[in-house]
């Protein structure tokens, strides 16, 4: 995007947004320029290749670094049927990440499969645990993963205690019912304590997908704060087709930052570069709903990502992470960990690499 357009948009966001709390006098640079690369190891193990903007094959981490990435995020599942995104694979991939000089965020789902606002299944081994047993399990598991990384010289720079836990995690024990945050808070405290026992400098993130709603965001973070939960960074997901306007995002970030006194990071965002589908797996986001009239093209994908970064920066956030930019369509890297070979990639139109593994030449992570 031309600098003049970027500046004009930045000014427009500031002018349009209904500011509910003071914005920073001068926006500080984004320090966490992130990419969630949780599916990358599987692609590489299948022989997948990545190509830079010139079409030359290169290491995918190098390609991302050239585009501005300085931080990588990895999800960890307890015992997934696929054998990927477990502790062993996180250790393997973390070594590659740290070797490239990137910082590391570990995203604990506390599940054997996807955890998000609509589902927070406990891992099979914990299915019949009482709340007290879950508290012990969360502490021990978090501490084990963190200390295993630390022992290998791969200490995480940040961790998420749960993933998109809008109404709790490890349901039903840790689900928030009738605004009772005590059970969830007891689990979050154990995750926080385990992380700090492993390494006091590792930042703890509490993450919800409430960038669309200030009232929901306040309900959640007010609730855990009142229940005595401590955290270091407030994490939000923002997908414009689900979470509304950039002006609203701006307001939510400013309010979260000032209300809780914690830095805010957008730990997930993405935009489509096409509405087409590369495989038999239905796209999670069809690409037919456009944001800000930005087309579903490579240039459009880059434009929307730049605008999200500009909005976050102007609102005083500290970082933005693109979710799964490397997950291009390759047979065998399926969506369902219980059937990784038999399912396709629901993110093939949202990755920043095309269906042949070439990076979008327009996209940039910018401080």
mmCIF file of N, CA and C in Angstrom, residues 191-320:
data_model
loop_
_atom_site.group_PDB
_atom_site.id
_atom_site.type_symbol
_atom_site.label_atom_id
_atom_site.label_comp_id
_atom_site.label_asym_id
_atom_site.label_seq_id
_atom_site.Cartn_x
_atom_site.Cartn_y
_atom_site.Cartn_z
ATOM 1 N N UNK A 191 -2.763 -22.238 35.410
ATOM 2 C CA UNK A 191 -1.955 -22.059 34.206
ATOM 3 C C UNK A 191 -0.958 -20.927 34.359
ATOM 4 N N UNK A 192 -1.406 -19.834 34.965
ATOM 5 C CA UNK A 192 -0.518 -18.686 35.205
ATOM 6 C C UNK A 192 0.610 -19.079 36.149
ATOM 7 N N UNK A 193 0.272 -19.726 37.255
ATOM 8 C CA UNK A 193 1.275 -20.094 38.246
ATOM 9 C C UNK A 193 2.298 -21.072 37.680
ATOM 10 N N UNK A 194 1.834 -22.018 36.871
ATOM 11 C CA UNK A 194 2.744 -22.994 36.275
ATOM 12 C C UNK A 194 3.713 -22.325 35.313
ATOM 13 N N UNK A 195 3.201 -21.385 34.528
ATOM 14 C CA UNK A 195 4.050 -20.667 33.582
ATOM 15 C C UNK A 195 5.124 -19.882 34.308
ATOM 16 N N UNK A 196 4.744 -19.169 35.351
ATOM 17 C CA UNK A 196 5.702 -18.346 36.082
ATOM 18 C C UNK A 196 6.690 -19.214 36.862
ATOM 19 N N UNK A 197 6.244 -20.393 37.311
ATOM 20 C CA UNK A 197 7.168 -21.309 37.990
ATOM 21 C C UNK A 197 8.212 -21.830 37.019
ATOM 22 N N UNK A 198 7.816 -21.989 35.772
ATOM 23 C CA UNK A 198 8.745 -22.415 34.717
ATOM 24 C C UNK A 198 9.718 -21.296 34.382
ATOM 25 N N UNK A 199 9.177 -20.107 34.133
ATOM 26 C CA UNK A 199 10.011 -18.965 33.749
ATOM 27 C C UNK A 199 9.248 -17.685 34.034
ATOM 28 N N UNK A 200 9.733 -16.914 34.983
ATOM 29 C CA UNK A 200 9.004 -15.724 35.418
ATOM 30 C C UNK A 200 8.857 -14.687 34.315
ATOM 31 N N UNK A 201 9.747 -14.713 33.326
ATOM 32 C CA UNK A 201 9.696 -13.728 32.265
ATOM 33 C C UNK A 201 8.757 -14.064 31.122
ATOM 34 N N UNK A 202 8.216 -15.272 31.109
ATOM 35 C CA UNK A 202 7.262 -15.643 30.059
ATOM 36 C C UNK A 202 5.934 -14.943 30.315
ATOM 37 N N UNK A 203 5.435 -14.253 29.300
ATOM 38 C CA UNK A 203 4.198 -13.489 29.451
ATOM 39 C C UNK A 203 2.983 -14.383 29.263
ATOM 40 N N UNK A 204 2.000 -14.217 30.127
ATOM 41 C CA UNK A 204 0.776 -15.013 30.082
ATOM 42 C C UNK A 204 -0.322 -14.205 29.397
ATOM 43 N N UNK A 205 -0.917 -14.825 28.397
ATOM 44 C CA UNK A 205 -1.998 -14.213 27.614
ATOM 45 C C UNK A 205 -3.312 -14.914 27.943
ATOM 46 N N UNK A 206 -4.358 -14.135 28.170
ATOM 47 C CA UNK A 206 -5.718 -14.664 28.232
ATOM 48 C C UNK A 206 -6.427 -14.188 26.974
ATOM 49 N N UNK A 207 -7.003 -15.138 26.228
ATOM 50 C CA UNK A 207 -7.429 -14.893 24.845
ATOM 51 C C UNK A 207 -8.909 -15.205 24.664
ATOM 52 N N UNK A 208 -9.638 -14.204 24.160
ATOM 53 C CA UNK A 208 -11.026 -14.404 23.760
ATOM 54 C C UNK A 208 -11.228 -13.880 22.341
ATOM 55 N N UNK A 209 -12.309 -14.328 21.720
ATOM 56 C CA UNK A 209 -12.659 -13.845 20.376
ATOM 57 C C UNK A 209 -13.789 -12.830 20.491
ATOM 58 N N UNK A 210 -13.548 -11.780 21.268
ATOM 59 C CA UNK A 210 -14.581 -10.785 21.536
ATOM 60 C C UNK A 210 -14.240 -9.414 20.977
ATOM 61 N N UNK A 211 -13.463 -9.372 19.900
ATOM 62 C CA UNK A 211 -13.145 -8.081 19.302
ATOM 63 C C UNK A 211 -14.377 -7.405 18.707
ATOM 64 N N UNK A 212 -15.468 -8.154 18.561
ATOM 65 C CA UNK A 212 -16.690 -7.601 17.976
ATOM 66 C C UNK A 212 -17.573 -6.899 18.987
ATOM 67 N N UNK A 213 -17.337 -7.147 20.289
ATOM 68 C CA UNK A 213 -18.310 -6.692 21.276
ATOM 69 C C UNK A 213 -17.619 -6.173 22.528
ATOM 70 N N UNK A 214 -17.722 -4.863 22.761
ATOM 71 C CA UNK A 214 -17.133 -4.305 23.973
ATOM 72 C C UNK A 214 -17.821 -4.851 25.213
ATOM 73 N N UNK A 215 -19.141 -5.030 25.152
ATOM 74 C CA UNK A 215 -19.863 -5.524 26.323
ATOM 75 C C UNK A 215 -19.444 -6.946 26.666
ATOM 76 N N UNK A 216 -19.278 -7.800 25.650
ATOM 77 C CA UNK A 216 -18.837 -9.172 25.917
ATOM 78 C C UNK A 216 -17.401 -9.198 26.429
ATOM 79 N N UNK A 217 -16.557 -8.347 25.842
ATOM 80 C CA UNK A 217 -15.170 -8.278 26.289
ATOM 81 C C UNK A 217 -15.114 -7.853 27.752
ATOM 82 N N UNK A 218 -15.864 -6.821 28.092
ATOM 83 C CA UNK A 218 -15.870 -6.358 29.479
ATOM 84 C C UNK A 218 -16.442 -7.417 30.407
ATOM 85 N N UNK A 219 -17.502 -8.064 30.008
ATOM 86 C CA UNK A 219 -18.108 -9.109 30.847
ATOM 87 C C UNK A 219 -17.072 -10.163 31.202
ATOM 88 N N UNK A 220 -16.286 -10.592 30.202
ATOM 89 C CA UNK A 220 -15.309 -11.657 30.450
ATOM 90 C C UNK A 220 -14.164 -11.176 31.336
ATOM 91 N N UNK A 221 -13.495 -10.110 30.919
ATOM 92 C CA UNK A 221 -12.305 -9.687 31.659
ATOM 93 C C UNK A 221 -12.663 -9.063 33.010
ATOM 94 N N UNK A 222 -13.799 -8.387 33.115
ATOM 95 C CA UNK A 222 -14.260 -7.945 34.427
ATOM 96 C C UNK A 222 -14.476 -9.155 35.335
ATOM 97 N N UNK A 223 -15.039 -10.210 34.742
ATOM 98 C CA UNK A 223 -15.351 -11.412 35.525
ATOM 99 C C UNK A 223 -14.119 -12.111 36.057
ATOM 100 N N UNK A 224 -13.119 -12.312 35.198
ATOM 101 C CA UNK A 224 -11.925 -13.012 35.687
ATOM 102 C C UNK A 224 -11.109 -12.112 36.620
ATOM 103 N N UNK A 225 -11.112 -10.803 36.360
ATOM 104 C CA UNK A 225 -10.386 -9.895 37.254
ATOM 105 C C UNK A 225 -11.006 -9.905 38.642
ATOM 106 N N UNK A 226 -12.332 -9.858 38.716
ATOM 107 C CA UNK A 226 -13.013 -9.882 40.009
ATOM 108 C C UNK A 226 -12.767 -11.188 40.756
ATOM 109 N N UNK A 227 -12.497 -12.257 39.980
ATOM 110 C CA UNK A 227 -12.226 -13.563 40.584
ATOM 111 C C UNK A 227 -10.753 -13.755 40.918
ATOM 112 N N UNK A 228 -9.949 -12.702 40.737
ATOM 113 C CA UNK A 228 -8.563 -12.750 41.165
ATOM 114 C C UNK A 228 -7.565 -13.282 40.165
ATOM 115 N N UNK A 229 -7.959 -13.365 38.886
ATOM 116 C CA UNK A 229 -7.040 -13.870 37.863
ATOM 117 C C UNK A 229 -6.020 -12.790 37.499
ATOM 118 N N UNK A 230 -4.787 -13.202 37.349
ATOM 119 C CA UNK A 230 -3.717 -12.323 36.899
ATOM 120 C C UNK A 230 -3.287 -12.728 35.501
ATOM 121 N N UNK A 231 -3.017 -11.738 34.662
ATOM 122 C CA UNK A 231 -2.490 -12.023 33.332
ATOM 123 C C UNK A 231 -1.619 -10.858 32.890
ATOM 124 N N UNK A 232 -0.843 -11.072 31.821
ATOM 125 C CA UNK A 232 0.109 -10.063 31.364
ATOM 126 C C UNK A 232 -0.322 -9.362 30.086
ATOM 127 N N UNK A 233 -0.941 -10.103 29.168
ATOM 128 C CA UNK A 233 -1.368 -9.559 27.885
ATOM 129 C C UNK A 233 -2.810 -9.972 27.629
ATOM 130 N N UNK A 234 -3.593 -9.043 27.114
ATOM 131 C CA UNK A 234 -4.961 -9.339 26.708
ATOM 132 C C UNK A 234 -4.964 -9.717 25.232
ATOM 133 N N UNK A 235 -5.441 -10.919 24.923
ATOM 134 C CA UNK A 235 -5.445 -11.409 23.549
ATOM 135 C C UNK A 235 -6.841 -11.417 22.950
ATOM 136 N N UNK A 236 -6.946 -10.947 21.701
ATOM 137 C CA UNK A 236 -8.219 -10.911 20.987
ATOM 138 C C UNK A 236 -8.060 -11.527 19.603
ATOM 139 N N UNK A 237 -9.122 -12.169 19.117
ATOM 140 C CA UNK A 237 -9.192 -12.576 17.716
ATOM 141 C C UNK A 237 -10.005 -11.542 16.957
ATOM 142 N N UNK A 238 -9.550 -11.244 15.720
ATOM 143 C CA UNK A 238 -10.318 -10.333 14.872
ATOM 144 C C UNK A 238 -10.319 -10.835 13.439
ATOM 145 N N UNK A 239 -11.473 -11.350 13.033
ATOM 146 C CA UNK A 239 -11.722 -11.694 11.630
ATOM 147 C C UNK A 239 -12.861 -10.783 11.179
ATOM 148 N N UNK A 240 -12.565 -9.909 10.240
ATOM 149 C CA UNK A 240 -13.502 -8.825 9.933
ATOM 150 C C UNK A 240 -14.868 -9.323 9.482
ATOM 151 N N UNK A 241 -14.905 -10.477 8.808
ATOM 152 C CA UNK A 241 -16.196 -10.988 8.337
ATOM 153 C C UNK A 241 -17.068 -11.497 9.490
ATOM 154 N N UNK A 242 -16.480 -11.718 10.637
ATOM 155 C CA UNK A 242 -17.218 -12.163 11.829
ATOM 156 C C UNK A 242 -17.263 -11.097 12.925
ATOM 157 N N UNK A 243 -16.256 -10.232 12.985
ATOM 158 C CA UNK A 243 -16.078 -9.374 14.157
ATOM 159 C C UNK A 243 -16.256 -7.884 13.883
ATOM 160 N N UNK A 244 -16.825 -7.542 12.728
ATOM 161 C CA UNK A 244 -17.250 -6.168 12.531
ATOM 162 C C UNK A 244 -16.183 -5.222 12.018
ATOM 163 N N UNK A 245 -16.442 -3.942 12.206
ATOM 164 C CA UNK A 245 -15.665 -2.897 11.556
ATOM 165 C C UNK A 245 -14.336 -2.643 12.260
ATOM 166 N N UNK A 246 -13.440 -2.014 11.520
ATOM 167 C CA UNK A 246 -12.165 -1.608 12.093
ATOM 168 C C UNK A 246 -12.364 -0.511 13.143
ATOM 169 N N UNK A 247 -13.346 0.346 12.938
ATOM 170 C CA UNK A 247 -13.634 1.381 13.934
ATOM 171 C C UNK A 247 -14.045 0.747 15.259
ATOM 172 N N UNK A 248 -14.850 -0.302 15.192
ATOM 173 C CA UNK A 248 -15.253 -0.996 16.414
ATOM 174 C C UNK A 248 -14.060 -1.702 17.055
ATOM 175 N N UNK A 249 -13.216 -2.313 16.220
ATOM 176 C CA UNK A 249 -12.006 -2.958 16.734
ATOM 177 C C UNK A 249 -11.151 -1.952 17.494
ATOM 178 N N UNK A 250 -10.987 -0.785 16.915
ATOM 179 C CA UNK A 250 -10.218 0.281 17.552
ATOM 180 C C UNK A 250 -10.760 0.568 18.950
ATOM 181 N N UNK A 251 -12.062 0.728 19.055
ATOM 182 C CA UNK A 251 -12.677 1.052 20.340
ATOM 183 C C UNK A 251 -12.474 -0.055 21.366
ATOM 184 N N UNK A 252 -12.628 -1.306 20.930
ATOM 185 C CA UNK A 252 -12.468 -2.437 21.850
ATOM 186 C C UNK A 252 -11.034 -2.516 22.355
ATOM 187 N N UNK A 253 -10.062 -2.333 21.459
ATOM 188 C CA UNK A 253 -8.653 -2.372 21.880
ATOM 189 C C UNK A 253 -8.361 -1.268 22.891
ATOM 190 N N UNK A 254 -8.782 -0.038 22.579
ATOM 191 C CA UNK A 254 -8.515 1.085 23.482
ATOM 192 C C UNK A 254 -9.142 0.829 24.848
ATOM 193 N N UNK A 255 -10.366 0.351 24.845
ATOM 194 C CA UNK A 255 -11.055 0.111 26.112
ATOM 195 C C UNK A 255 -10.385 -1.001 26.905
ATOM 196 N N UNK A 256 -10.031 -2.103 26.243
ATOM 197 C CA UNK A 256 -9.380 -3.211 26.941
ATOM 198 C C UNK A 256 -8.032 -2.774 27.511
ATOM 199 N N UNK A 257 -7.299 -2.012 26.724
ATOM 200 C CA UNK A 257 -5.971 -1.575 27.151
ATOM 201 C C UNK A 257 -6.051 -0.669 28.382
ATOM 202 N N UNK A 258 -6.971 0.270 28.362
ATOM 203 C CA UNK A 258 -7.057 1.237 29.457
ATOM 204 C C UNK A 258 -7.818 0.690 30.660
ATOM 205 N N UNK A 259 -8.810 -0.128 30.428
ATOM 206 C CA UNK A 259 -9.642 -0.644 31.517
ATOM 207 C C UNK A 259 -8.881 -1.622 32.406
ATOM 208 N N UNK A 260 -8.012 -2.441 31.787
ATOM 209 C CA UNK A 260 -7.322 -3.486 32.551
ATOM 210 C C UNK A 260 -5.837 -3.207 32.745
ATOM 211 N N UNK A 261 -5.323 -2.182 32.078
ATOM 212 C CA UNK A 261 -3.924 -1.834 32.257
ATOM 213 C C UNK A 261 -2.966 -2.872 31.729
ATOM 214 N N UNK A 262 -3.413 -3.637 30.746
ATOM 215 C CA UNK A 262 -2.572 -4.676 30.144
ATOM 216 C C UNK A 262 -2.384 -4.373 28.649
ATOM 217 N N UNK A 263 -1.212 -4.643 28.099
ATOM 218 C CA UNK A 263 -1.053 -4.523 26.650
ATOM 219 C C UNK A 263 -2.007 -5.481 25.921
ATOM 220 N N UNK A 264 -2.449 -5.073 24.751
ATOM 221 C CA UNK A 264 -3.382 -5.863 23.942
ATOM 222 C C UNK A 264 -2.671 -6.352 22.686
ATOM 223 N N UNK A 265 -2.926 -7.602 22.340
ATOM 224 C CA UNK A 265 -2.381 -8.156 21.103
ATOM 225 C C UNK A 265 -3.499 -8.870 20.354
ATOM 226 N N UNK A 266 -3.582 -8.635 19.041
ATOM 227 C CA UNK A 266 -4.497 -9.395 18.185
ATOM 228 C C UNK A 266 -3.777 -10.687 17.830
ATOM 229 N N UNK A 267 -4.158 -11.777 18.475
ATOM 230 C CA UNK A 267 -3.421 -13.026 18.292
ATOM 231 C C UNK A 267 -3.903 -13.838 17.091
ATOM 232 N N UNK A 268 -5.023 -13.412 16.487
ATOM 233 C CA UNK A 268 -5.502 -14.065 15.265
ATOM 234 C C UNK A 268 -6.194 -13.047 14.369
ATOM 235 N N UNK A 269 -5.823 -13.048 13.099
ATOM 236 C CA UNK A 269 -6.553 -12.327 12.066
ATOM 237 C C UNK A 269 -6.171 -12.938 10.734
ATOM 238 N N UNK A 270 -6.977 -12.722 9.711
ATOM 239 C CA UNK A 270 -6.668 -13.217 8.359
ATOM 240 C C UNK A 270 -7.686 -12.639 7.386
ATOM 241 N N UNK A 271 -7.350 -12.719 6.108
ATOM 242 C CA UNK A 271 -8.272 -12.281 5.056
ATOM 243 C C UNK A 271 -8.033 -13.139 3.818
ATOM 244 N N UNK A 272 -9.077 -13.297 3.020
ATOM 245 C CA UNK A 272 -9.014 -14.186 1.860
ATOM 246 C C UNK A 272 -8.282 -13.540 0.678
ATOM 247 N N UNK A 273 -7.579 -14.366 -0.090
ATOM 248 C CA UNK A 273 -7.012 -13.867 -1.345
ATOM 249 C C UNK A 273 -7.800 -14.381 -2.544
ATOM 250 N N UNK A 274 -8.798 -15.238 -2.300
ATOM 251 C CA UNK A 274 -9.671 -15.750 -3.354
ATOM 252 C C UNK A 274 -10.928 -16.314 -2.711
ATOM 253 N N UNK A 275 -11.984 -16.413 -3.503
ATOM 254 C CA UNK A 275 -13.192 -17.085 -3.034
ATOM 255 C C UNK A 275 -13.251 -18.520 -3.550
ATOM 256 N N UNK A 276 -12.249 -18.917 -4.321
ATOM 257 C CA UNK A 276 -12.196 -20.284 -4.853
ATOM 258 C C UNK A 276 -11.696 -21.254 -3.787
ATOM 259 N N UNK A 277 -11.881 -22.533 -4.060
ATOM 260 C CA UNK A 277 -11.514 -23.578 -3.114
ATOM 261 C C UNK A 277 -10.533 -24.529 -3.790
ATOM 262 N N UNK A 278 -9.435 -24.826 -3.105
ATOM 263 C CA UNK A 278 -8.374 -25.636 -3.719
ATOM 264 C C UNK A 278 -8.613 -27.132 -3.604
ATOM 265 N N UNK A 279 -9.522 -27.541 -2.716
ATOM 266 C CA UNK A 279 -9.690 -28.978 -2.501
ATOM 267 C C UNK A 279 -11.141 -29.292 -2.156
ATOM 268 N N UNK A 280 -11.376 -30.514 -1.707
ATOM 269 C CA UNK A 280 -12.743 -30.962 -1.433
ATOM 270 C C UNK A 280 -13.255 -30.481 -0.083
ATOM 271 N N UNK A 281 -12.376 -29.921 0.742
ATOM 272 C CA UNK A 281 -12.785 -29.419 2.050
ATOM 273 C C UNK A 281 -13.380 -28.022 1.896
ATOM 274 N N UNK A 282 -14.590 -27.849 2.378
ATOM 275 C CA UNK A 282 -15.251 -26.554 2.293
ATOM 276 C C UNK A 282 -14.426 -25.513 3.040
ATOM 277 N N UNK A 283 -14.236 -24.356 2.418
ATOM 278 C CA UNK A 283 -13.483 -23.295 3.064
ATOM 279 C C UNK A 283 -14.206 -22.803 4.319
ATOM 280 N N UNK A 284 -13.450 -22.610 5.396
ATOM 281 C CA UNK A 284 -14.035 -22.100 6.638
ATOM 282 C C UNK A 284 -14.653 -20.732 6.425
ATOM 283 N N UNK A 285 -13.968 -19.905 5.645
ATOM 284 C CA UNK A 285 -14.463 -18.578 5.280
ATOM 285 C C UNK A 285 -14.560 -18.558 3.757
ATOM 286 N N UNK A 286 -15.763 -18.614 3.197
ATOM 287 C CA UNK A 286 -15.890 -18.765 1.743
ATOM 288 C C UNK A 286 -15.240 -17.670 0.925
ATOM 289 N N UNK A 287 -15.072 -16.505 1.523
ATOM 290 C CA UNK A 287 -14.448 -15.419 0.773
ATOM 291 C C UNK A 287 -15.433 -14.565 0.012
ATOM 292 N N UNK A 288 -16.715 -14.822 0.213
ATOM 293 C CA UNK A 288 -17.746 -14.072 -0.500
ATOM 294 C C UNK A 288 -18.193 -12.827 0.275
ATOM 295 N N UNK A 289 -17.871 -12.766 1.571
ATOM 296 C CA UNK A 289 -18.188 -11.597 2.378
ATOM 297 C C UNK A 289 -16.949 -10.722 2.450
ATOM 298 N N UNK A 290 -17.014 -9.563 1.802
ATOM 299 C CA UNK A 290 -15.867 -8.663 1.758
ATOM 300 C C UNK A 290 -15.939 -7.662 2.911
ATOM 301 N N UNK A 291 -14.781 -7.195 3.341
ATOM 302 C CA UNK A 291 -14.692 -6.170 4.376
ATOM 303 C C UNK A 291 -14.143 -4.887 3.779
ATOM 304 N N UNK A 292 -14.763 -3.777 4.115
ATOM 305 C CA UNK A 292 -14.295 -2.465 3.650
ATOM 306 C C UNK A 292 -14.193 -2.400 2.135
ATOM 307 N N UNK A 293 -15.025 -3.198 1.450
ATOM 308 C CA UNK A 293 -15.032 -3.268 -0.012
ATOM 309 C C UNK A 293 -13.680 -3.695 -0.591
ATOM 310 N N UNK A 294 -12.900 -4.418 0.192
ATOM 311 C CA UNK A 294 -11.594 -4.892 -0.265
ATOM 312 C C UNK A 294 -11.781 -6.224 -0.976
ATOM 313 N N UNK A 295 -11.305 -6.360 -2.209
ATOM 314 C CA UNK A 295 -11.542 -7.571 -2.975
ATOM 315 C C UNK A 295 -10.774 -8.776 -2.437
ATOM 316 N N UNK A 296 -11.266 -9.949 -2.771
ATOM 317 C CA UNK A 296 -10.610 -11.199 -2.387
ATOM 318 C C UNK A 296 -9.514 -11.504 -3.405
ATOM 319 N N UNK A 297 -8.433 -10.760 -3.324
ATOM 320 C CA UNK A 297 -7.278 -10.917 -4.196
ATOM 321 C C UNK A 297 -6.019 -10.878 -3.335
ATOM 322 N N UNK A 298 -4.900 -11.176 -3.922
ATOM 323 C CA UNK A 298 -3.641 -11.105 -3.170
ATOM 324 C C UNK A 298 -3.386 -9.694 -2.669
ATOM 325 N N UNK A 299 -3.612 -8.694 -3.546
ATOM 326 C CA UNK A 299 -3.433 -7.308 -3.121
ATOM 327 C C UNK A 299 -4.457 -6.933 -2.061
ATOM 328 N N UNK A 300 -5.675 -7.427 -2.195
ATOM 329 C CA UNK A 300 -6.712 -7.147 -1.211
ATOM 330 C C UNK A 300 -6.397 -7.764 0.138
ATOM 331 N N UNK A 301 -5.903 -8.982 0.134
ATOM 332 C CA UNK A 301 -5.511 -9.631 1.383
ATOM 333 C C UNK A 301 -4.472 -8.796 2.119
ATOM 334 N N UNK A 302 -3.475 -8.328 1.385
ATOM 335 C CA UNK A 302 -2.419 -7.520 1.984
ATOM 336 C C UNK A 302 -2.964 -6.192 2.491
ATOM 337 N N UNK A 303 -3.881 -5.600 1.736
ATOM 338 C CA UNK A 303 -4.458 -4.317 2.145
ATOM 339 C C UNK A 303 -5.223 -4.451 3.456
ATOM 340 N N UNK A 304 -6.070 -5.478 3.543
ATOM 341 C CA UNK A 304 -6.854 -5.660 4.769
ATOM 342 C C UNK A 304 -5.936 -5.909 5.965
ATOM 343 N N UNK A 305 -4.903 -6.722 5.780
ATOM 344 C CA UNK A 305 -3.975 -6.998 6.875
ATOM 345 C C UNK A 305 -3.253 -5.720 7.315
ATOM 346 N N UNK A 306 -2.866 -4.898 6.358
ATOM 347 C CA UNK A 306 -2.228 -3.622 6.691
ATOM 348 C C UNK A 306 -3.181 -2.735 7.478
ATOM 349 N N UNK A 307 -4.435 -2.698 7.070
ATOM 350 C CA UNK A 307 -5.409 -1.860 7.772
ATOM 351 C C UNK A 307 -5.649 -2.364 9.197
ATOM 352 N N UNK A 308 -5.675 -3.672 9.393
ATOM 353 C CA UNK A 308 -5.808 -4.218 10.743
ATOM 354 C C UNK A 308 -4.604 -3.812 11.591
ATOM 355 N N UNK A 309 -3.410 -3.917 11.027
ATOM 356 C CA UNK A 309 -2.210 -3.516 11.764
ATOM 357 C C UNK A 309 -2.247 -2.023 12.100
ATOM 358 N N UNK A 310 -2.657 -1.203 11.143
ATOM 359 C CA UNK A 310 -2.746 0.237 11.390
ATOM 360 C C UNK A 310 -3.741 0.548 12.514
ATOM 361 N N UNK A 311 -4.880 -0.123 12.488
ATOM 362 C CA UNK A 311 -5.900 0.087 13.509
ATOM 363 C C UNK A 311 -5.376 -0.321 14.880
ATOM 364 N N UNK A 312 -4.749 -1.498 14.945
ATOM 365 C CA UNK A 312 -4.202 -1.978 16.213
ATOM 366 C C UNK A 312 -3.144 -1.017 16.751
ATOM 367 N N UNK A 313 -2.264 -0.574 15.873
ATOM 368 C CA UNK A 313 -1.200 0.348 16.277
ATOM 369 C C UNK A 313 -1.779 1.660 16.795
ATOM 370 N N UNK A 314 -2.723 2.231 16.066
ATOM 371 C CA UNK A 314 -3.324 3.503 16.464
ATOM 372 C C UNK A 314 -4.085 3.396 17.784
ATOM 373 N N UNK A 315 -4.604 2.214 18.067
ATOM 374 C CA UNK A 315 -5.350 1.999 19.307
ATOM 375 C C UNK A 315 -4.436 1.678 20.483
ATOM 376 N N UNK A 316 -3.137 1.506 20.218
ATOM 377 C CA UNK A 316 -2.194 1.251 21.294
ATOM 378 C C UNK A 316 -1.911 -0.206 21.561
ATOM 379 N N UNK A 317 -2.302 -1.082 20.645
ATOM 380 C CA UNK A 317 -1.969 -2.504 20.796
ATOM 381 C C UNK A 317 -0.469 -2.710 20.582
ATOM 382 N N UNK A 318 0.024 -3.872 20.997
ATOM 383 C CA UNK A 318 1.460 -4.150 20.878
ATOM 384 C C UNK A 318 1.784 -5.159 19.788
ATOM 385 N N UNK A 319 0.758 -5.817 19.214
ATOM 386 C CA UNK A 319 1.076 -6.799 18.198
ATOM 387 C C UNK A 319 -0.127 -7.304 17.442
ATOM 388 N N UNK A 320 0.152 -7.923 16.283
ATOM 389 C CA UNK A 320 -0.859 -8.559 15.443
ATOM 390 C C UNK A 320 -0.275 -9.847 14.885
#
